PDB file of C-alpha atoms in Angstrom:
ATOM      1  CA  GLY A  66      -4.725 -11.414 -14.298  1.00  0.00           C
ATOM      2  CA  ALA A  67      -1.421 -11.582 -12.629  1.00  0.00           C
ATOM      3  CA  GLY A  68      -2.256  -9.144  -9.830  1.00  0.00           C
ATOM      4  CA  VAL A  69      -4.713  -8.685  -7.087  1.00  0.00           C
ATOM      5  CA  SER A  70      -7.864  -7.292  -8.537  1.00  0.00           C
ATOM      6  CA  GLN A  71     -10.367  -5.078  -6.744  1.00  0.00           C
ATOM      7  CA  SER A  72     -13.908  -3.840  -7.615  1.00  0.00           C
ATOM      8  CA  PRO A  73     -15.196  -1.185  -7.784  1.00  0.00           C
ATOM      9  CA  SER A  74     -12.315   1.071  -8.022  1.00  0.00           C
ATOM     10  CA  ASN A  75     -14.600   3.975  -6.800  1.00  0.00           C
ATOM     11  CA  LYS A  76     -17.726   3.835  -4.797  1.00  0.00           C
ATOM     12  CA  VAL A  77     -19.823   6.913  -3.776  1.00  0.00           C
ATOM     13  CA  THR A  78     -22.875   6.218  -1.596  1.00  0.00           C
ATOM     14  CA  GLU A  79     -25.192   7.863   0.745  1.00  0.00           C
ATOM     15  CA  LYS A  80     -24.731   7.451   4.457  1.00  0.00           C
ATOM     16  CA  GLY A  81     -26.817   4.465   5.868  1.00  0.00           C
ATOM     17  CA  LYS A  82     -26.513   2.378   2.899  1.00  0.00           C
ATOM     18  CA  ASP A  83     -24.715  -0.938   2.707  1.00  0.00           C
ATOM     19  CA  VAL A  84     -21.710  -1.531   0.186  1.00  0.00           C
ATOM     20  CA  GLU A  85     -19.960  -4.551  -0.902  1.00  0.00           C
ATOM     21  CA  LEU A  86     -16.235  -4.280  -2.010  1.00  0.00           C
ATOM     22  CA  ARG A  87     -14.789  -7.364  -3.931  1.00  0.00           C
ATOM     23  CA  CYS A  88     -11.261  -8.770  -3.870  1.00  0.00           C
ATOM     24  CA  ASP A  89      -9.842 -11.366  -6.391  1.00  0.00           C
ATOM     25  CA  PRO A  90      -6.368 -12.423  -5.077  1.00  0.00           C
ATOM     26  CA  ILE A  91      -3.526 -13.785  -6.920  1.00  0.00           C
ATOM     27  CA  SER A  92      -4.035 -17.528  -8.019  1.00  0.00           C
ATOM     28  CA  GLY A  93      -2.231 -19.746  -5.432  1.00  0.00           C
ATOM     29  CA  HIS A  94      -2.230 -17.209  -2.589  1.00  0.00           C
ATOM     30  CA  THR A  95      -3.679 -18.854   0.549  1.00  0.00           C
ATOM     31  CA  ALA A  96      -3.526 -15.696   2.511  1.00  0.00           C
ATOM     32  CA  LEU A  97      -6.061 -12.570   1.937  1.00  0.00           C
ATOM     33  CA  TYR A  98      -5.815  -9.335   3.911  1.00  0.00           C
ATOM     34  CA  TRP A  99      -8.053  -6.342   4.109  1.00  0.00           C
ATOM     35  CA  TYR A 100      -6.618  -2.894   5.083  1.00  0.00           C
ATOM     36  CA  ARG A 101      -8.181   0.605   4.947  1.00  0.00           C
ATOM     37  CA  GLN A 102      -6.199   3.750   4.512  1.00  0.00           C
ATOM     38  CA  SER A 103      -7.710   7.036   5.467  1.00  0.00           C
ATOM     39  CA  LEU A 104      -6.211  10.448   4.657  1.00  0.00           C
ATOM     40  CA  GLY A 105      -3.269  11.081   6.611  1.00  0.00           C
ATOM     41  CA  GLN A 106      -3.218   7.754   8.444  1.00  0.00           C
ATOM     42  CA  GLY A 107      -1.169   4.495   7.699  1.00  0.00           C
ATOM     43  CA  LEU A 108      -2.890   1.559   6.530  1.00  0.00           C
ATOM     44  CA  GLU A 109      -5.027  -0.071   9.272  1.00  0.00           C
ATOM     45  CA  PHE A 110      -5.345  -4.055   9.325  1.00  0.00           C
ATOM     46  CA  LEU A 111      -9.129  -5.102   9.350  1.00  0.00           C
ATOM     47  CA  ILE A 112      -9.206  -8.713   8.678  1.00  0.00           C
ATOM     48  CA  TYR A 113      -6.963 -11.673   7.656  1.00  0.00           C
ATOM     49  CA  PHE A 114      -7.938 -15.055   5.994  1.00  0.00           C
ATOM     50  CA  GLN A 115      -5.406 -18.092   5.839  1.00  0.00           C
ATOM     51  CA  GLY A 116      -6.514 -20.929   3.955  1.00  0.00           C
ATOM     52  CA  ASN A 117      -9.320 -22.891   5.606  1.00  0.00           C
ATOM     53  CA  SER A 118      -8.729 -21.484   9.239  1.00  0.00           C
ATOM     54  CA  ALA A 119     -11.231 -19.260  10.987  1.00  0.00           C
ATOM     55  CA  PRO A 120     -10.478 -15.509   9.841  1.00  0.00           C
ATOM     56  CA  ASP A 121      -8.749 -13.029  12.202  1.00  0.00           C
ATOM     57  CA  LYS A 122     -11.480 -10.406  12.446  1.00  0.00           C
ATOM     58  CA  SER A 123      -9.768  -8.438  15.209  1.00  0.00           C
ATOM     59  CA  GLY A 124      -9.172  -5.442  13.174  1.00  0.00           C
ATOM     60  CA  LEU A 125     -12.755  -4.856  12.133  1.00  0.00           C
ATOM     61  CA  PRO A 126     -13.841  -1.468  13.612  1.00  0.00           C
ATOM     62  CA  SER A 127     -17.316  -2.411  14.400  1.00  0.00           C
ATOM     63  CA  ASP A 128     -20.002  -5.022  13.823  1.00  0.00           C
ATOM     64  CA  ARG A 129     -21.207  -2.965  10.806  1.00  0.00           C
ATOM     65  CA  PHE A 130     -18.249  -4.433   9.059  1.00  0.00           C
ATOM     66  CA  SER A 131     -17.829  -8.210   7.902  1.00  0.00           C
ATOM     67  CA  ALA A 132     -16.067 -10.266   5.337  1.00  0.00           C
ATOM     68  CA  GLU A 133     -16.129 -13.603   3.636  1.00  0.00           C
ATOM     69  CA  ARG A 134     -13.945 -15.602   1.306  1.00  0.00           C
ATOM     70  CA  THR A 135     -15.619 -18.157  -0.844  1.00  0.00           C
ATOM     71  CA  GLY A 136     -13.725 -21.171  -1.972  1.00  0.00           C
ATOM     72  CA  GLY A 137     -10.394 -19.980  -0.512  1.00  0.00           C
ATOM     73  CA  SER A 138     -10.351 -17.455  -3.472  1.00  0.00           C
ATOM     74  CA  VAL A 139     -12.451 -14.288  -3.882  1.00  0.00           C
ATOM     75  CA  SER A 140     -13.408 -12.102  -0.900  1.00  0.00           C
ATOM     76  CA  THR A 141     -15.935  -9.531  -0.157  1.00  0.00           C
ATOM     77  CA  LEU A 142     -16.040  -6.832   2.370  1.00  0.00           C
ATOM     78  CA  THR A 143     -19.435  -5.769   3.568  1.00  0.00           C
ATOM     79  CA  ILE A 144     -20.052  -2.464   5.423  1.00  0.00           C
ATOM     80  CA  GLN A 145     -23.557  -2.047   6.727  1.00  0.00           C
ATOM     81  CA  ARG A 146     -25.312   1.262   7.474  1.00  0.00           C
ATOM     82  CA  THR A 147     -22.226   3.244   6.216  1.00  0.00           C
ATOM     83  CA  GLN A 148     -21.179   6.404   8.303  1.00  0.00           C
ATOM     84  CA  GLN A 149     -18.890   9.148   6.890  1.00  0.00           C
ATOM     85  CA  GLU A 150     -16.032   8.034   8.902  1.00  0.00           C
ATOM     86  CA  ASP A 151     -16.084   4.787   6.717  1.00  0.00           C
ATOM     87  CA  SER A 152     -14.886   6.999   3.762  1.00  0.00           C
ATOM     88  CA  ALA A 153     -11.199   5.806   2.977  1.00  0.00           C
ATOM     89  CA  VAL A 154      -9.397   3.612   0.603  1.00  0.00           C
ATOM     90  CA  TYR A 155      -9.968  -0.116   1.137  1.00  0.00           C
ATOM     91  CA  LEU A 156      -6.951  -2.314   0.049  1.00  0.00           C
ATOM     92  CA  CYS A 157      -6.795  -5.779  -0.351  1.00  0.00           C
ATOM     93  CA  ALA A 158      -3.656  -7.927  -0.382  1.00  0.00           C
ATOM     94  CA  SER A 159      -2.837 -11.596  -0.766  1.00  0.00           C
ATOM     95  CA  SER A 160       0.314 -13.553  -0.061  1.00  0.00           C
ATOM     96  CA  LEU A 161       1.736 -17.041  -0.309  1.00  0.00           C
ATOM     97  CA  GLY A 162       0.765 -17.921   3.285  1.00  0.00           C
ATOM     98  CA  ASP A 163       2.105 -18.021   6.754  1.00  0.00           C
ATOM     99  CA  VAL A 164       5.611 -17.763   5.821  1.00  0.00           C
ATOM    100  CA  SER A 165       7.665 -14.837   7.247  1.00  0.00           C
ATOM    101  CA  ASN A 166       9.520 -13.511   4.247  1.00  0.00           C
ATOM    102  CA  GLN A 167       6.615 -13.735   1.598  1.00  0.00           C
ATOM    103  CA  PRO A 168       5.577 -10.103   0.745  1.00  0.00           C
ATOM    104  CA  GLN A 169       2.072  -9.027   0.565  1.00  0.00           C
ATOM    105  CA  HIS A 170       0.748  -8.078  -2.937  1.00  0.00           C
ATOM    106  CA  PHE A 171      -1.829  -5.260  -2.937  1.00  0.00           C
ATOM    107  CA  GLY A 172      -4.427  -4.383  -5.295  1.00  0.00           C
ATOM    108  CA  ASP A 173      -5.257  -0.792  -6.465  1.00  0.00           C
ATOM    109  CA  GLY A 174      -7.879  -0.407  -3.792  1.00  0.00           C
ATOM    110  CA  THR A 175     -11.580   0.790  -3.730  1.00  0.00           C
ATOM    111  CA  ARG A 176     -11.895   4.466  -2.820  1.00  0.00           C
ATOM    112  CA  LEU A 177     -15.082   4.760  -0.879  1.00  0.00           C
ATOM    113  CA  SER A 178     -16.867   8.001  -0.211  1.00  0.00           C
ATOM    114  CA  ILE A 179     -19.830   8.365   2.135  1.00  0.00           C
ATOM    115  CA  LEU A 180     -21.976  11.447   1.513  1.00  0.00           C
TER     116      LEU A 180
ATOM    117  CA  GLY B  91       1.688  -3.237  21.975  1.00  0.00           C
ATOM    118  CA  GLN B  92       3.169  -2.561  18.903  1.00  0.00           C
ATOM    119  CA  ASN B  93       4.144   0.856  17.405  1.00  0.00           C
ATOM    120  CA  ILE B  94       5.968   1.990  14.217  1.00  0.00           C
ATOM    121  CA  ASP B  95       7.488   5.468  13.932  1.00  0.00           C
ATOM    122  CA  GLN B  96       8.783   7.074  10.874  1.00  0.00           C
ATOM    123  CA  PRO B  97       9.086  10.794   9.722  1.00  0.00           C
ATOM    124  CA  THR B  98       6.080  12.339   7.986  1.00  0.00           C
ATOM    125  CA  GLU B  99       7.980  14.234   5.218  1.00  0.00           C
ATOM    126  CA  MET B 100      11.485  14.339   3.607  1.00  0.00           C
ATOM    127  CA  THR B 101      12.642  16.373   0.615  1.00  0.00           C
ATOM    128  CA  ALA B 102      15.588  15.864  -1.602  1.00  0.00           C
ATOM    129  CA  THR B 103      17.273  16.508  -4.898  1.00  0.00           C
ATOM    130  CA  GLU B 104      17.921  14.453  -7.957  1.00  0.00           C
ATOM    131  CA  GLY B 105      21.075  12.325  -7.808  1.00  0.00           C
ATOM    132  CA  ALA B 106      21.237  12.619  -3.950  1.00  0.00           C
ATOM    133  CA  ILE B 107      21.119   9.963  -1.215  1.00  0.00           C
ATOM    134  CA  VAL B 108      18.386   9.786   1.237  1.00  0.00           C
ATOM    135  CA  GLN B 109      17.921   7.838   4.393  1.00  0.00           C
ATOM    136  CA  ILE B 110      14.465   7.253   5.658  1.00  0.00           C
ATOM    137  CA  ASN B 111      14.418   6.120   9.295  1.00  0.00           C
ATOM    138  CA  CYS B 112      11.853   3.775  11.088  1.00  0.00           C
ATOM    139  CA  THR B 113      11.825   2.872  14.720  1.00  0.00           C
ATOM    140  CA  TYR B 114       9.685  -0.048  16.012  1.00  0.00           C
ATOM    141  CA  GLN B 115       8.276  -1.579  19.242  1.00  0.00           C
ATOM    142  CA  THR B 116       6.683  -5.142  18.852  1.00  0.00           C
ATOM    143  CA  SER B 117       5.950  -7.980  21.186  1.00  0.00           C
ATOM    144  CA  GLY B 118       7.621 -10.431  19.116  1.00  0.00           C
ATOM    145  CA  PHE B 119       9.832 -10.060  16.034  1.00  0.00           C
ATOM    146  CA  ASN B 120       9.499 -11.683  12.664  1.00  0.00           C
ATOM    147  CA  GLY B 121      11.046  -9.267  10.129  1.00  0.00           C
ATOM    148  CA  LEU B 122      10.506  -5.844   8.898  1.00  0.00           C
ATOM    149  CA  PHE B 123       9.245  -4.805   5.403  1.00  0.00           C
ATOM    150  CA  TRP B 124       9.415  -1.512   3.262  1.00  0.00           C
ATOM    151  CA  TYR B 125       6.905  -0.524   0.782  1.00  0.00           C
ATOM    152  CA  GLN B 126       6.593   2.125  -1.826  1.00  0.00           C
ATOM    153  CA  GLN B 127       3.376   3.706  -2.569  1.00  0.00           C
ATOM    154  CA  HIS B 128       2.896   6.337  -5.152  1.00  0.00           C
ATOM    155  CA  ALA B 129       0.023   8.667  -4.826  1.00  0.00           C
ATOM    156  CA  GLY B 130      -3.213   7.001  -5.730  1.00  0.00           C
ATOM    157  CA  GLU B 131      -1.531   3.707  -6.368  1.00  0.00           C
ATOM    158  CA  ALA B 132      -1.185   0.422  -4.585  1.00  0.00           C
ATOM    159  CA  PRO B 133       1.621  -0.275  -2.326  1.00  0.00           C
ATOM    160  CA  THR B 134       4.467  -2.148  -3.727  1.00  0.00           C
ATOM    161  CA  PHE B 135       7.116  -4.290  -1.928  1.00  0.00           C
ATOM    162  CA  LEU B 136      10.672  -3.060  -1.691  1.00  0.00           C
ATOM    163  CA  SER B 137      12.560  -5.174   0.924  1.00  0.00           C
ATOM    164  CA  TYR B 138      12.243  -7.423   3.930  1.00  0.00           C
ATOM    165  CA  ASN B 139      14.925  -7.809   6.710  1.00  0.00           C
ATOM    166  CA  VAL B 140      14.987 -10.287   9.322  1.00  0.00           C
ATOM    167  CA  LEU B 141      18.806 -10.388  10.255  1.00  0.00           C
ATOM    168  CA  ASP B 142      20.725  -7.518  11.445  1.00  0.00           C
ATOM    169  CA  GLY B 143      22.601  -5.628   8.545  1.00  0.00           C
ATOM    170  CA  LEU B 144      22.393  -4.095   5.316  1.00  0.00           C
ATOM    171  CA  GLU B 145      20.460  -5.625   2.216  1.00  0.00           C
ATOM    172  CA  GLU B 146      21.310  -4.062  -1.181  1.00  0.00           C
ATOM    173  CA  LYS B 147      19.066  -4.230  -4.128  1.00  0.00           C
ATOM    174  CA  GLY B 148      19.999  -1.771  -6.777  1.00  0.00           C
ATOM    175  CA  ARG B 149      19.695   1.673  -5.954  1.00  0.00           C
ATOM    176  CA  PHE B 150      17.611   0.713  -2.626  1.00  0.00           C
ATOM    177  CA  SER B 151      19.202  -0.649   0.507  1.00  0.00           C
ATOM    178  CA  SER B 152      17.586  -1.626   3.706  1.00  0.00           C
ATOM    179  CA  PHE B 153      19.153  -1.857   7.195  1.00  0.00           C
ATOM    180  CA  LEU B 154      17.958  -3.421  10.364  1.00  0.00           C
ATOM    181  CA  SER B 155      19.266  -3.550  13.963  1.00  0.00           C
ATOM    182  CA  ARG B 156      17.175  -5.797  16.083  1.00  0.00           C
ATOM    183  CA  SER B 157      18.649  -4.876  19.407  1.00  0.00           C
ATOM    184  CA  LYS B 158      17.924  -1.237  18.751  1.00  0.00           C
ATOM    185  CA  GLY B 159      14.467  -1.495  17.185  1.00  0.00           C
ATOM    186  CA  TYR B 160      15.622   0.472  14.218  1.00  0.00           C
ATOM    187  CA  SER B 161      15.536   0.160  10.247  1.00  0.00           C
ATOM    188  CA  TYR B 162      16.174   2.495   7.634  1.00  0.00           C
ATOM    189  CA  LEU B 163      15.747   2.454   3.693  1.00  0.00           C
ATOM    190  CA  LEU B 164      18.498   4.238   1.945  1.00  0.00           C
ATOM    191  CA  LEU B 165      17.717   5.301  -1.675  1.00  0.00           C
ATOM    192  CA  LYS B 166      20.703   6.332  -3.865  1.00  0.00           C
ATOM    193  CA  GLU B 167      21.003   8.399  -7.061  1.00  0.00           C
ATOM    194  CA  LEU B 168      17.531   9.646  -6.518  1.00  0.00           C
ATOM    195  CA  GLN B 169      15.119  10.050  -9.502  1.00  0.00           C
ATOM    196  CA  MET B 170      12.098  12.219  -9.900  1.00  0.00           C
ATOM    197  CA  LYS B 171      10.161   8.943 -10.103  1.00  0.00           C
ATOM    198  CA  ASP B 172      11.121   8.027  -6.535  1.00  0.00           C
ATOM    199  CA  SER B 173       8.759  10.778  -5.194  1.00  0.00           C
ATOM    200  CA  ALA B 174       6.340   8.519  -3.259  1.00  0.00           C
ATOM    201  CA  SER B 175       5.399   7.348   0.241  1.00  0.00           C
ATOM    202  CA  TYR B 176       7.574   5.022   2.091  1.00  0.00           C
ATOM    203  CA  LEU B 177       5.871   2.490   4.462  1.00  0.00           C
ATOM    204  CA  CYS B 178       7.697   0.643   7.231  1.00  0.00           C
ATOM    205  CA  ALA B 179       5.776  -2.546   8.292  1.00  0.00           C
ATOM    206  CA  ALA B 180       6.084  -5.430  10.655  1.00  0.00           C
ATOM    207  CA  PRO B 181       3.948  -8.549  11.152  1.00  0.00           C
ATOM    208  CA  ARG B 182       1.340  -8.072  13.831  1.00  0.00           C
ATOM    209  CA  GLU B 183       2.603  -9.601  17.272  1.00  0.00           C
ATOM    210  CA  GLY B 184       5.692 -10.656  15.587  1.00  0.00           C
ATOM    211  CA  GLN B 185       3.515 -13.819  14.001  1.00  0.00           C
ATOM    212  CA  ALA B 186       4.887 -14.804  10.471  1.00  0.00           C
ATOM    213  CA  GLY B 187       2.490 -14.460   7.633  1.00  0.00           C
ATOM    214  CA  THR B 188      -0.162 -12.525   9.648  1.00  0.00           C
ATOM    215  CA  ALA B 189      -1.434  -8.971   8.681  1.00  0.00           C
ATOM    216  CA  LEU B 190       1.071  -6.239   8.881  1.00  0.00           C
ATOM    217  CA  ILE B 191       1.364  -3.247  11.329  1.00  0.00           C
ATOM    218  CA  PHE B 192       2.280  -0.176   9.093  1.00  0.00           C
ATOM    219  CA  GLY B 193       3.754   3.290  10.007  1.00  0.00           C
ATOM    220  CA  LYS B 194       2.091   6.369   8.838  1.00  0.00           C
ATOM    221  CA  GLY B 195       4.572   6.642   5.970  1.00  0.00           C
ATOM    222  CA  THR B 196       7.202   8.981   4.895  1.00  0.00           C
ATOM    223  CA  THR B 197       6.301  11.191   1.866  1.00  0.00           C
ATOM    224  CA  LEU B 198       9.436  11.748  -0.038  1.00  0.00           C
ATOM    225  CA  SER B 199       9.656  14.735  -2.560  1.00  0.00           C
ATOM    226  CA  VAL B 200      12.311  14.825  -5.154  1.00  0.00           C
ATOM    227  CA  SER B 201      13.075  17.885  -6.821  1.00  0.00           C
ATOM    228  CA  SER B 202      15.351  18.651  -9.824  1.00  0.00           C
TER     229      SER B 202
END
């Protein structure tokens, strides 16, 4: 497809379970970002991948959160031992890379609900 | 640190003009972005300003003053479909190509 693809679109799970969220960026985009958006809050940066460089993990809220990007393309965000405060929309974006004026293109997000 | 502020809500009527303001504090500067986000949808890119002045793009224009740490998005000839959240964003620590810091968004409601 032409855009950023995320799956699943919705995920409901019980507190304490692990979840995996997937992001397929636009072909050729070397930069990939994960954000989350909670009700009434702005988008919050989680993690950033650029090419083969070490990812910038400085936005991850706890060690229960991790992400990887395989082959410079698809990325998965994993949340272990989910808590109710993890409920949010998780958005993935990609861009052409470390160039100032390149916009980030967002997927439709995964709406995560922790019961 | 970095901070981006914008009003929480605005209302306007069809055909009118509305200006959405954004003020920012960043340790460095490498441009300012505006995104539009309809409820339940992904944010979509509207504009990018790195130099002072007004950039016009059809019904939407964006203005930047670096000395004042200030930007605005101007929407003309408002249509109902312009009802959405408008997000102001800047690169983290002013570094090009890095993740963005977003304001909390301004929810614009357009009525007939």
